[in-house]
Short mmCIF file of C-alpha atoms and ligand atoms in Angstrom, two decimals:
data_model
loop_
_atom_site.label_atom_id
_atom_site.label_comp_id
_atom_site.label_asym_id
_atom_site.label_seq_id
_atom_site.Cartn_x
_atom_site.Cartn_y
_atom_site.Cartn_z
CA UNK A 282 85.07 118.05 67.65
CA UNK A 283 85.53 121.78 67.68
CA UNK A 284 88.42 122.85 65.38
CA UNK A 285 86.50 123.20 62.64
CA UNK A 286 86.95 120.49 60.48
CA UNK A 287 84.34 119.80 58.62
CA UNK A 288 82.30 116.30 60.34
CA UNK A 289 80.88 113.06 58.83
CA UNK A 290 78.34 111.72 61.32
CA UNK A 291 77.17 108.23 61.22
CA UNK A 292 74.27 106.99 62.66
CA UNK A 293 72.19 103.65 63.03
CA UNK A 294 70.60 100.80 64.48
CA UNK A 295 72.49 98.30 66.56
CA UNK A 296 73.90 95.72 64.76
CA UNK A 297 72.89 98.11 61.41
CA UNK A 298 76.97 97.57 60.06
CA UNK A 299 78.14 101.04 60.65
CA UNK A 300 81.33 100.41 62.41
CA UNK A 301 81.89 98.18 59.09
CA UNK A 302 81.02 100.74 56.26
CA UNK A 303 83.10 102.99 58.10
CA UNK A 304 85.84 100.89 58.23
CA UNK A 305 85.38 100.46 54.62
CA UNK A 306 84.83 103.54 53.55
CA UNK A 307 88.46 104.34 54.69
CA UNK A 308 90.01 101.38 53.81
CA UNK A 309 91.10 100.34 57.67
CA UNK A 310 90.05 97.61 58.81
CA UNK A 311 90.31 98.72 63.01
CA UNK A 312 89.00 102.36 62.59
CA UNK A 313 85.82 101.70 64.37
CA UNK A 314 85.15 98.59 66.08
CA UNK A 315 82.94 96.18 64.57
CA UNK A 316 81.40 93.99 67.39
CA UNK A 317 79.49 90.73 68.05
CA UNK A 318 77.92 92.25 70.90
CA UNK A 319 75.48 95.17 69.97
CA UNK A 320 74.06 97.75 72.03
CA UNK A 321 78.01 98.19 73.73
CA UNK A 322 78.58 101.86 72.04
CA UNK A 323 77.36 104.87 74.50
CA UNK A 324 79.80 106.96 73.64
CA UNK A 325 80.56 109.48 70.77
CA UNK A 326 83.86 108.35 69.07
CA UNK A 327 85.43 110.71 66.85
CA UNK A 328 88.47 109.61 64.07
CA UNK A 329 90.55 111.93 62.08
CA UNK A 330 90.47 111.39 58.78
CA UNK A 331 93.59 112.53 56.46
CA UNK A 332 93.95 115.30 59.22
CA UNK A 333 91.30 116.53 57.14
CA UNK A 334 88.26 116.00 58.46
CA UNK A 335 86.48 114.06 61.65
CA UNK A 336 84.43 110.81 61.17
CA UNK A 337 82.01 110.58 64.33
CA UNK A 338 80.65 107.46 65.72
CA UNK A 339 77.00 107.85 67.08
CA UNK A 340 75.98 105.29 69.45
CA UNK A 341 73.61 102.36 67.87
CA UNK A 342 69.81 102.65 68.66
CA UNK A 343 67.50 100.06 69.28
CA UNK A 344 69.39 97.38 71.07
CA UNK A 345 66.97 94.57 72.13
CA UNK A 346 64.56 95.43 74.73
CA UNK A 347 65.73 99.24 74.99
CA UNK A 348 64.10 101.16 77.15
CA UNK A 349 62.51 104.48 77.09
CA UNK A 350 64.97 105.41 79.20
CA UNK A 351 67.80 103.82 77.03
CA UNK A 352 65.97 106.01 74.28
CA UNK A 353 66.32 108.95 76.61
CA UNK A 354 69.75 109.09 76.50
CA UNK A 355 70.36 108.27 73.12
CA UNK A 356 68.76 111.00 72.13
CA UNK A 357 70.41 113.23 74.72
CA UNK A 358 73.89 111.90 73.46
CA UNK A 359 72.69 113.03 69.99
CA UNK A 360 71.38 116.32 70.56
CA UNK A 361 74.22 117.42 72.53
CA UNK A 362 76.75 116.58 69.74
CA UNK A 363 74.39 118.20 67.39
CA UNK A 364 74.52 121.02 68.75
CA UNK A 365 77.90 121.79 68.54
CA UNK A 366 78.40 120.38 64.98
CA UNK A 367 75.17 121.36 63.24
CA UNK A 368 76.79 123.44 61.05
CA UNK A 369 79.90 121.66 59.79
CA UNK A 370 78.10 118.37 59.85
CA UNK A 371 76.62 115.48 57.31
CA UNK A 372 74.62 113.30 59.14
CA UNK A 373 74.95 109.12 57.31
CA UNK A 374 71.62 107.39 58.99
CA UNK A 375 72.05 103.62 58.01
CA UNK A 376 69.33 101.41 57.62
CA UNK A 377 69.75 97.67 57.16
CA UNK A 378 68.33 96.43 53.29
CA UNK A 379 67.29 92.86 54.50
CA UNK A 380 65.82 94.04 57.31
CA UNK A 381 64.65 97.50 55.79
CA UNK A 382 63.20 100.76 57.83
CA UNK A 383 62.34 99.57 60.74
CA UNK A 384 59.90 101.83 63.39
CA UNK A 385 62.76 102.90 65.21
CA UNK A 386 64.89 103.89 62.13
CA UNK A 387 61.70 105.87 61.26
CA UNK A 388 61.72 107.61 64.58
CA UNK A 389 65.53 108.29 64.00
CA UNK A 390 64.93 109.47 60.41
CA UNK A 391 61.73 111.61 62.04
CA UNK A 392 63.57 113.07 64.82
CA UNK A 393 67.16 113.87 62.77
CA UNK A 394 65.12 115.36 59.88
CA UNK A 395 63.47 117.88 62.69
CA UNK A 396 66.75 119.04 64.04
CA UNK A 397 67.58 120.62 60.00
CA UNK A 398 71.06 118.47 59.81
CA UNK A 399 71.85 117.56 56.70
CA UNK A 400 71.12 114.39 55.86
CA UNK A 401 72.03 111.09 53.69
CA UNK A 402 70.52 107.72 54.28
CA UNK A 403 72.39 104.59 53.13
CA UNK A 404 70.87 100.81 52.84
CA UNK A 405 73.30 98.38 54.63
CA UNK A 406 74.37 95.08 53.91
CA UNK A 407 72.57 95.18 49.71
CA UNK A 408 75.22 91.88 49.45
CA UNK A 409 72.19 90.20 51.26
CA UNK A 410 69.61 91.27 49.28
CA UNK A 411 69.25 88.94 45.77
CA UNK A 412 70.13 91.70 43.11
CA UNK A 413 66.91 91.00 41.09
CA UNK A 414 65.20 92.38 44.88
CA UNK A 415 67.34 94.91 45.23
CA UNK A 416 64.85 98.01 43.67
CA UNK A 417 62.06 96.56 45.61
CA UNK A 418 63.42 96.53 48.72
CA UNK A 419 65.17 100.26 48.10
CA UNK A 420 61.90 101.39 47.01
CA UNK A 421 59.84 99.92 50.41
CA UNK A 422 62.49 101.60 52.41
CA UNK A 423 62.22 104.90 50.87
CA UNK A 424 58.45 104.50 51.47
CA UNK A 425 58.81 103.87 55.24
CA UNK A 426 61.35 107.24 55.45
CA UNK A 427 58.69 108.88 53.56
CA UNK A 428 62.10 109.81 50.81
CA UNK A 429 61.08 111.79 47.78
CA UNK A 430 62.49 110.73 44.56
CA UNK A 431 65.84 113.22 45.05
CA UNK A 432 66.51 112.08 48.50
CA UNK A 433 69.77 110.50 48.37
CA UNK A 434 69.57 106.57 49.24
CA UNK A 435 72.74 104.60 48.79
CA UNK A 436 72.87 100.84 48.43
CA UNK A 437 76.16 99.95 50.42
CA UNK A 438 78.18 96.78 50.90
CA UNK A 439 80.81 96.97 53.44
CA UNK A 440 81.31 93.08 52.87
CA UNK A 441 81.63 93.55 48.62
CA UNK A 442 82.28 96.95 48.50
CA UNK A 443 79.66 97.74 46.46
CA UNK A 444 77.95 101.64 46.92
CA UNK A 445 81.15 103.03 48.81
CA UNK A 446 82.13 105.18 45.86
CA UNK A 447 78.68 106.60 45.79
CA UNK A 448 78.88 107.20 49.30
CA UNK A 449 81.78 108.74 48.97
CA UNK A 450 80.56 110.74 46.22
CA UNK A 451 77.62 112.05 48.42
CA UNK A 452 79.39 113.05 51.31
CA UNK A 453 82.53 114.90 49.82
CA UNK A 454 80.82 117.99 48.52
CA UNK A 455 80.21 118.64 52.07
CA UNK A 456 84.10 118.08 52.88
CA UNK A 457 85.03 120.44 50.17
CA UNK A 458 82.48 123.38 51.05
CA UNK A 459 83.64 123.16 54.30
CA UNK A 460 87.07 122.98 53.42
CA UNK A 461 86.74 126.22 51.14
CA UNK A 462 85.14 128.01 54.30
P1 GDP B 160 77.42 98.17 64.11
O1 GDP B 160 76.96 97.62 65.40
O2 GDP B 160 76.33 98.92 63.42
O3 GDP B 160 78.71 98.94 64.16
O4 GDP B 160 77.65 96.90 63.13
P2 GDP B 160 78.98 96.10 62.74
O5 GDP B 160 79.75 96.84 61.70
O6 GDP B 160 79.70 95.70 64.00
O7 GDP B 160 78.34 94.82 62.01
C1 GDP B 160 77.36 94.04 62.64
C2 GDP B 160 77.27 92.67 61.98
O8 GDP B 160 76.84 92.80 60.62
C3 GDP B 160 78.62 91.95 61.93
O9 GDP B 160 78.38 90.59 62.16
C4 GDP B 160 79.10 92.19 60.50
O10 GDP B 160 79.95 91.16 60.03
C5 GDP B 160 77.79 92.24 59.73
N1 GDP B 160 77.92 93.10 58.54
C6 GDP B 160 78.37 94.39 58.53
N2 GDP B 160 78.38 94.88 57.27
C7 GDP B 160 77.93 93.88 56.46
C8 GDP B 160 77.71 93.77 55.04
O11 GDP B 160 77.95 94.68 54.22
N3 GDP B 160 77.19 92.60 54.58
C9 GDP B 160 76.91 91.55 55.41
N4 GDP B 160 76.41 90.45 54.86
N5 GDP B 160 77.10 91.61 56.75
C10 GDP B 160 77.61 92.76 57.26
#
């Protein structure tokens, strides 16, 4: 959105649990849709947050048998929002834990990474993934995204909860610089 408050972008798979971590995150339960049908979202939904600040929707990647075409357009839908919001934007790229980095999440990690927005990628769904698993699976998942140690990767729950405050913690930093701006 262009009135310059600041952005919180969030990004993902199909199916990855975005519209639930958002949802979560702000303690509402019909922010963003959750849905039983992936691959629906083509559209870039924006929510005001507080009056403070914009949460953005980015359409889900990946659905099924997506085409390159289907690609295409995601990535049209993207670049075009960058664009404008580059600057006032943190970019949340979820990746699912059980299922971890998948090739598509590494072309989405690949292709955000190139365009310089800031970035923050969160593991979905860690309620699924036995605790005594949990470093493993972070650690494989970092490997795929090729994440050095200080890369921020946050372990999220929207089902317990769990990693919210962290993500929180990583994202307000942004909303404050921008807010001192
Ligand atoms: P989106 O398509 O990425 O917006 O995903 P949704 O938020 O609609 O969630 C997709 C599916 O994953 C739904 O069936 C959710 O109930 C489920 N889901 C979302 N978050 C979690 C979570 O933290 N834990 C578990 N176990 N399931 C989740």
């Amino acid at each position: 959105m262009r009135d310059g408050r600041p952005e919180v972008g969030f990004v993902g798979r199909s199916n990855v649990g975005k519209s639930s971590v958002m949802n979560r995150l702000v303690g509402r339960k019909g922010l963003a849709k959750t849905s039983s049908t992936p691959g629906r979202t083509r559209s870039v939904n924006y929510f005001l947050i507080n009056r403070r600040f914009w949460f953005v929707d980015l359409p889900g990647y990946g659905y099924a048998k997506a085409a390159k075409d289907d690609r295409r357009e995601w990535a049209a839908l993207v670049e075009s929002y960058l664009k404008d919001a580059a600057s006032r934007l943190r970019l949340v790229l979820l990746v699912d834990a059980k299922v971890g980095a998948t090739p598509l999440d590494v072309q989405a990690f690949e292709y955000l990474s190139g365009l310089g927005v800031a970035l923050i990628v969160a593991a979905t769904k860690v309620d699924r993934v036995p605790r005594g698993q949990r470093a493993g699976v972070l650690r494989v998942v970092r490997g795929a995204l090729g994440l050095g140690d200080d890369f921020p990767l946050i372990p999220v729950s929207a089902h317990s909860g769990e990693g919210m405050k962290e993500l929180w913690g990583a994202v307000v930093p942004h909303l404050e610089a921008s807010t001192r701006e």
